[in-house]
CSV table of C-alpha atoms and ligand atoms in Angstrom, one decimal:
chain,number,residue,atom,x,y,z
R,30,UNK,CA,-59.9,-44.0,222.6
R,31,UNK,CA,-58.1,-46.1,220.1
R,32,UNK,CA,-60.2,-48.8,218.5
R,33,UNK,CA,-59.2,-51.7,216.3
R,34,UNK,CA,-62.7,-53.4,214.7
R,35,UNK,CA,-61.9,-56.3,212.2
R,36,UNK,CA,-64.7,-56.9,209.7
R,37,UNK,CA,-65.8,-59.1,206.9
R,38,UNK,CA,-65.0,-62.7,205.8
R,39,UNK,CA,-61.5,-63.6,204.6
R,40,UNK,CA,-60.4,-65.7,201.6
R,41,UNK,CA,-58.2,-68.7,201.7
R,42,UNK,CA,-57.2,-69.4,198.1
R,43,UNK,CA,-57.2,-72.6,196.5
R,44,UNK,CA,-55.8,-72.1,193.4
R,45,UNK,CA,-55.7,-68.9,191.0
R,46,UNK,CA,-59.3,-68.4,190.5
R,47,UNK,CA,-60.8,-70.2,193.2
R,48,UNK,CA,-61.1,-69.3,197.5
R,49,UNK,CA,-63.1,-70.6,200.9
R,50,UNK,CA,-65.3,-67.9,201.9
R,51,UNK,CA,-68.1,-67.6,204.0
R,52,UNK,CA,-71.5,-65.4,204.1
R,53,UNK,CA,-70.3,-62.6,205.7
R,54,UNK,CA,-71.0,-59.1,204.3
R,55,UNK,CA,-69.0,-56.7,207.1
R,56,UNK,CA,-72.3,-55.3,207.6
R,57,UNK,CA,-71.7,-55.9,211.6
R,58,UNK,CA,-68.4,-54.9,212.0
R,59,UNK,CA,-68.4,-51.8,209.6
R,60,UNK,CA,-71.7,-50.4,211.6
R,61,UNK,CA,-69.5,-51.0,214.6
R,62,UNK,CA,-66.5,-49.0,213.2
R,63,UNK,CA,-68.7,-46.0,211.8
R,64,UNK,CA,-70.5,-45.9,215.3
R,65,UNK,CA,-67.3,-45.5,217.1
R,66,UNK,CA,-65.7,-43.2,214.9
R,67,UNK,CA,-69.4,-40.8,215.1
R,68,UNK,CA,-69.2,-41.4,219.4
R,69,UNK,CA,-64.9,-39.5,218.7
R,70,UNK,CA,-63.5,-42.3,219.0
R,71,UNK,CA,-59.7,-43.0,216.6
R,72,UNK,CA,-61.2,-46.3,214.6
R,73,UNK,CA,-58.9,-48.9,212.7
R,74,UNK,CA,-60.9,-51.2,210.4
R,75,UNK,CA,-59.2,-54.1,209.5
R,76,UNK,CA,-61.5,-55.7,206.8
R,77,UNK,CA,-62.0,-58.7,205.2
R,78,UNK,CA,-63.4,-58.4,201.3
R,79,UNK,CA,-66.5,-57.0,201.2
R,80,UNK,CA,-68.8,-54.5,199.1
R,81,UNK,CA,-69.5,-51.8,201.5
R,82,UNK,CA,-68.2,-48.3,201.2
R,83,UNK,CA,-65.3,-47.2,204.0
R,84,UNK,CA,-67.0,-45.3,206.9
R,85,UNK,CA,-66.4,-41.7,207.5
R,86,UNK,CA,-63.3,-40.8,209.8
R,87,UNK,CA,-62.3,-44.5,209.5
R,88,UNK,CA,-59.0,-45.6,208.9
R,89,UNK,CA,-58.8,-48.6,206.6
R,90,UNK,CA,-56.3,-51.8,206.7
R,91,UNK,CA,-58.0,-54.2,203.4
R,92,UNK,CA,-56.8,-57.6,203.9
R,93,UNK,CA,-57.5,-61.0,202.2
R,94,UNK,CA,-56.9,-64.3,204.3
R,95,UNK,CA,-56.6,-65.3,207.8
R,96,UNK,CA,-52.4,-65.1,207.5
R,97,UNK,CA,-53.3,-61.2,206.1
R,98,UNK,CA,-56.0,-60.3,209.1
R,99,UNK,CA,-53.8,-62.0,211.7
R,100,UNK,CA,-50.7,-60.3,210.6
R,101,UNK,CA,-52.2,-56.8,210.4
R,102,UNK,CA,-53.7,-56.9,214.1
R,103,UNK,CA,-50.5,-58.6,215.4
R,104,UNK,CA,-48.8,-55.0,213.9
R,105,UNK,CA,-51.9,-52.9,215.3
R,106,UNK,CA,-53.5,-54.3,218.3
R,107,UNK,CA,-50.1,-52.7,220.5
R,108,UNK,CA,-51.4,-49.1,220.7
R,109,UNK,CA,-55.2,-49.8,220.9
R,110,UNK,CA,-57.3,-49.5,224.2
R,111,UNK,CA,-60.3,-51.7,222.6
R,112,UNK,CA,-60.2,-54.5,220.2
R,113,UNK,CA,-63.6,-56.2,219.0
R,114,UNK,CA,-63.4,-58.8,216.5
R,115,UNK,CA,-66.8,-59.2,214.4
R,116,UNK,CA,-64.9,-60.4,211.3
R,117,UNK,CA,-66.0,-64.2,210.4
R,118,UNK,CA,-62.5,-65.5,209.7
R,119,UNK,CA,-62.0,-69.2,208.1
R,120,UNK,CA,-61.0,-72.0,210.3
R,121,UNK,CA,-59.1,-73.6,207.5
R,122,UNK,CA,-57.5,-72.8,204.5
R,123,UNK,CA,-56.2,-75.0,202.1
R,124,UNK,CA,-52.7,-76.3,203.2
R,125,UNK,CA,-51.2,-75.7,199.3
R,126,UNK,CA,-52.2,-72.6,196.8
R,127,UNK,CA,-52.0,-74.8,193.4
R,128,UNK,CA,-49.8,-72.4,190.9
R,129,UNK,CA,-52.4,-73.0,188.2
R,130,UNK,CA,-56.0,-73.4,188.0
R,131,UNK,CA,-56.8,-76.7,189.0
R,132,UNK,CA,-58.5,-79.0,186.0
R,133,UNK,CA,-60.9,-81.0,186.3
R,134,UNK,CA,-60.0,-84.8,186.3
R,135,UNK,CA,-61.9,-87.5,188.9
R,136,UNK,CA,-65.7,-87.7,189.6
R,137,UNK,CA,-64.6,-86.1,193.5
R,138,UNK,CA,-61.6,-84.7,194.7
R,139,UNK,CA,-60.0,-84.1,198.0
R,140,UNK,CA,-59.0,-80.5,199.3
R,141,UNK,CA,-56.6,-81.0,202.5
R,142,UNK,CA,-57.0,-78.0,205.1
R,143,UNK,CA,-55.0,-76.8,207.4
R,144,UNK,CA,-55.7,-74.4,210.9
R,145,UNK,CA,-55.7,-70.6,210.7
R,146,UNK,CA,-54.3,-68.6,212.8
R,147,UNK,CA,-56.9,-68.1,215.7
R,148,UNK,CA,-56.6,-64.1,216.1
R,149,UNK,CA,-59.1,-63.3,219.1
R,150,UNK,CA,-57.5,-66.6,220.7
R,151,UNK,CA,-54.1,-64.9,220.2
R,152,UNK,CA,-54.4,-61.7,221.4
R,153,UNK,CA,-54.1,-61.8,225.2
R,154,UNK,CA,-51.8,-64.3,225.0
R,155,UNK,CA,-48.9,-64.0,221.6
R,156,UNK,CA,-50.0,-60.4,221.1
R,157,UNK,CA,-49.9,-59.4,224.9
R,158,UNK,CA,-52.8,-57.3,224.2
R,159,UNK,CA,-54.2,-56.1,227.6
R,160,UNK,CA,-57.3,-53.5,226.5
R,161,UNK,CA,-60.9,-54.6,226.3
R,162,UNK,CA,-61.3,-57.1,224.2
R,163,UNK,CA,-64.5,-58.0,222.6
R,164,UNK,CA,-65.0,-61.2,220.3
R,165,UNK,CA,-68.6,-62.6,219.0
R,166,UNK,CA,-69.5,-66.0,218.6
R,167,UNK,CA,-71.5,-67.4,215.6
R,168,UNK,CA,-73.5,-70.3,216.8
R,169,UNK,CA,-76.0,-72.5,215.3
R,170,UNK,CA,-76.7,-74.2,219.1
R,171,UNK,CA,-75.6,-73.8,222.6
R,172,UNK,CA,-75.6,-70.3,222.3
R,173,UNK,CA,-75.2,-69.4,225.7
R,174,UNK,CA,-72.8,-72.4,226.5
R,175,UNK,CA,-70.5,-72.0,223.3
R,176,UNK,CA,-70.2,-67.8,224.0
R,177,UNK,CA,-68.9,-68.5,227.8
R,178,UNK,CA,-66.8,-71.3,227.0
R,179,UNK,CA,-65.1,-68.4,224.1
R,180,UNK,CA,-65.5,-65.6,226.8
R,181,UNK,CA,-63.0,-67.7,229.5
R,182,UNK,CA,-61.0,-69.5,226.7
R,183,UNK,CA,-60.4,-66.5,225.0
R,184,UNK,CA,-59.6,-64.0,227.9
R,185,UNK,CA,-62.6,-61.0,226.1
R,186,UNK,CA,-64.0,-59.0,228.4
R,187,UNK,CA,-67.3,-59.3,226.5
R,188,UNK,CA,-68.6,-61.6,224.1
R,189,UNK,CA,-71.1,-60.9,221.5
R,190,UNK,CA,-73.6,-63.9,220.4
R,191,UNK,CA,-75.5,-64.1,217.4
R,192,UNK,CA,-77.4,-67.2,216.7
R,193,UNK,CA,-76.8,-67.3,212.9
R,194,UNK,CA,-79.2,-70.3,212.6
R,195,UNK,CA,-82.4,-67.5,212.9
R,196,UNK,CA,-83.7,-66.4,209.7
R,197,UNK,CA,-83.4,-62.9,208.9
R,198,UNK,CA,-80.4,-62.0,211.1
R,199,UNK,CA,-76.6,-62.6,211.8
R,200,UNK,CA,-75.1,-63.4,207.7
R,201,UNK,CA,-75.6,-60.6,205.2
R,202,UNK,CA,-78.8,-59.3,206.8
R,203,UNK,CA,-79.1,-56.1,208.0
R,204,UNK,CA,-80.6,-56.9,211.1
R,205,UNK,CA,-79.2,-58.2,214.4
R,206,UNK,CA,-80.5,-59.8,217.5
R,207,UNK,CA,-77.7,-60.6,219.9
R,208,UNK,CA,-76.7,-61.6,223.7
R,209,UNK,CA,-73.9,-59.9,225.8
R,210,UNK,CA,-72.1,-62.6,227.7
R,211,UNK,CA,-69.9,-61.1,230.4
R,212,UNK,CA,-67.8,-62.8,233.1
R,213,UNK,CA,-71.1,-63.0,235.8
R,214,UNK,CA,-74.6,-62.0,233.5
R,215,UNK,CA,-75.7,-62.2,230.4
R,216,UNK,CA,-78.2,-59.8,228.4
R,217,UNK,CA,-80.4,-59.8,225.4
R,218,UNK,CA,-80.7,-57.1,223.3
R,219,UNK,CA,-84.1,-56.9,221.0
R,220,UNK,CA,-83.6,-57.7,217.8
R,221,UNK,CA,-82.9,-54.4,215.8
R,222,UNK,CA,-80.7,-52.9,212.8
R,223,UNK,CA,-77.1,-53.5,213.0
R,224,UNK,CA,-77.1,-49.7,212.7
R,225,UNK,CA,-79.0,-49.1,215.5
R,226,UNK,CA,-77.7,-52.3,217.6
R,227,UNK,CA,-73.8,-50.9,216.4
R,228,UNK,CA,-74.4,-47.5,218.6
R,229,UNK,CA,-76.0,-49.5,221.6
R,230,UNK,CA,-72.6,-51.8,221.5
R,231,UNK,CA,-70.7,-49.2,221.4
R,232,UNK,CA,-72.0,-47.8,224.3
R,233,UNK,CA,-72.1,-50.9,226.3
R,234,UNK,CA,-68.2,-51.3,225.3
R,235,UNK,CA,-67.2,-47.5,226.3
R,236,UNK,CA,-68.5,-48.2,229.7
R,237,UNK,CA,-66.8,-51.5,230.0
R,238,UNK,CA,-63.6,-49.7,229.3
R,239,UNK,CA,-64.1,-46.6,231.8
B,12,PMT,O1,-70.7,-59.5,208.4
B,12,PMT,P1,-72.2,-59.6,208.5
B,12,PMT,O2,-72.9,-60.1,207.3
B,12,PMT,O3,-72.8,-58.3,209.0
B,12,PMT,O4,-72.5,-60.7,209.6
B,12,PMT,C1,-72.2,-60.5,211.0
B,12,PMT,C2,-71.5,-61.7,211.6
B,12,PMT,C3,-72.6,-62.8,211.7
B,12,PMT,C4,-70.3,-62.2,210.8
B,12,PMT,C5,-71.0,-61.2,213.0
B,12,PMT,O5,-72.2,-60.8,213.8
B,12,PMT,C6,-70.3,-62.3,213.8
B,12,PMT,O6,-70.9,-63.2,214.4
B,12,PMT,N1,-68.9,-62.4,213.6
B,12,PMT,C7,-68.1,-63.5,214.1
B,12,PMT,C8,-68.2,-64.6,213.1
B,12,PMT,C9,-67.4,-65.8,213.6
B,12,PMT,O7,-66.6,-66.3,212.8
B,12,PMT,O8,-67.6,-66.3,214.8
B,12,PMT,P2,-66.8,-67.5,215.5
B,12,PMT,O9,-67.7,-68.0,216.6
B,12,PMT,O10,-66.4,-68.6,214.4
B,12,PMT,O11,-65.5,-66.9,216.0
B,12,PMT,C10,-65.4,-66.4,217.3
B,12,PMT,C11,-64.6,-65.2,217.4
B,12,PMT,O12,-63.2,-65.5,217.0
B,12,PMT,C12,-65.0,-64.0,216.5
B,12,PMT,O13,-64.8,-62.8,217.2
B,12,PMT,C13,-64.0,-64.1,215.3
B,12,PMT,O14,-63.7,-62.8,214.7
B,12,PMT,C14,-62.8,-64.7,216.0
B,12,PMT,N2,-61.9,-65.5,215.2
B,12,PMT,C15,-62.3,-66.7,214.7
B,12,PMT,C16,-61.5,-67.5,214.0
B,12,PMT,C17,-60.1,-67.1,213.8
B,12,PMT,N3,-59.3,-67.9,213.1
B,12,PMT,N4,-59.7,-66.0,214.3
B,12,PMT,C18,-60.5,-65.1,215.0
B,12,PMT,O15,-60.1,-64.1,215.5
């Protein structure tokens, strides 16, 4: 099957040097694509910046900001028969890029942000995308609640939940613990490498798709 998995943060520059980030590593979503691509699968990563080293047998689509992911799967998503969005993309970026390095002037200044595209909200919908979709959902509370109301809004298939509020899981960890939220059930998974965790996903994706 064809397989689109977007991965890592994204940047939203503020000025030359400066961006908005958050703590994702891509850990997650590259596991993911190497597990697919080992099961014969035809992966596209579309990744956010990160450190990590390109998976074997995995095509590659680097982007930087929200506009950049958003754009790329908008191109891709057409000719894939499973989409599953682990990247940790920023909800705002800041409405102007200032042309120069911003100086320092007042004791506090103001940043005004505007919406990013929403990507997994966009792809049944704008995209017309009508494989399986998969999106996870970073929570810090109503875990459960917050990954159904994304599961419906969203039109996924499946929904992968992560309570990032846990020590030693979700962010730049390279352990796991997650729930599946489906239409009608939900089920844990033991806490476990995102290596490890990445092949059992896969597996529970493939058979969502046959
Ligand atoms: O990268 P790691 O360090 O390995 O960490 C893994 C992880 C914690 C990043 C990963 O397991 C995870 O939870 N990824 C989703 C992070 C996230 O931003 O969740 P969210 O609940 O804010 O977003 C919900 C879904 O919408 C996600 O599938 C996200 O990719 C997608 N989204 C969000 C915002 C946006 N503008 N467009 C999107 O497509």
């Amino acid at each position: 099957m064809k397989i689109l998995v977007t991965a890592g943060p994204t940047r939203e520059p503020i000025d030359p040097v400066r961006f908005l980030t958050n703590r994702s590593s891509g850990k997650m979503g590259y596991e993911l694509a190497a597990a697919f691509a080992h099961a014969g699968h035809s992966v596209l990563l579309i990744s956010g910046p990160t450190a990590l080293d390109v998976p074997d047998g995995v095509d590659y689509m680097p982007v930087e900001t929200a506009e950049d992911m958003h754009r790329a799967v908008s191109h891709h998503i057409g000719r894939m028969e499973v989409a599953v969005f682990a990247a940790a993309v920023a909800d705002y970026a800041p409405k102007e890029l200032a042309p120069e390095k911003i100086k320092k002037t007042g004791e506090t200044m103001t940043l005004e942000l505007v919406r990013t595209p929403d990507i997994l909200g966009s792809a049944r919908g704008a995209m017309g995308f009508e494989g399986t979709l998969v999106g996870f959902a970073a929570e810090t509370q109503n875990l459960v609640e917050n990954a159904k109301d994304k599961l419906e809004r969203k039109g996924c298939d499946l929904v992968i939940a992560n309570d990032v509020s846990k020590p030693g899981i979700g962010f730049d960890s390279d352990h796991n613990e997650v729930l599946l939220v489906f239409a009608d059930h939900t089920e844990p998974l033991p806490l476990g490498s995102k290596h490890d965790l990445a092949h059992t996903l896969v597996r529970r994706i493939t058979e969502l798709t046959c």
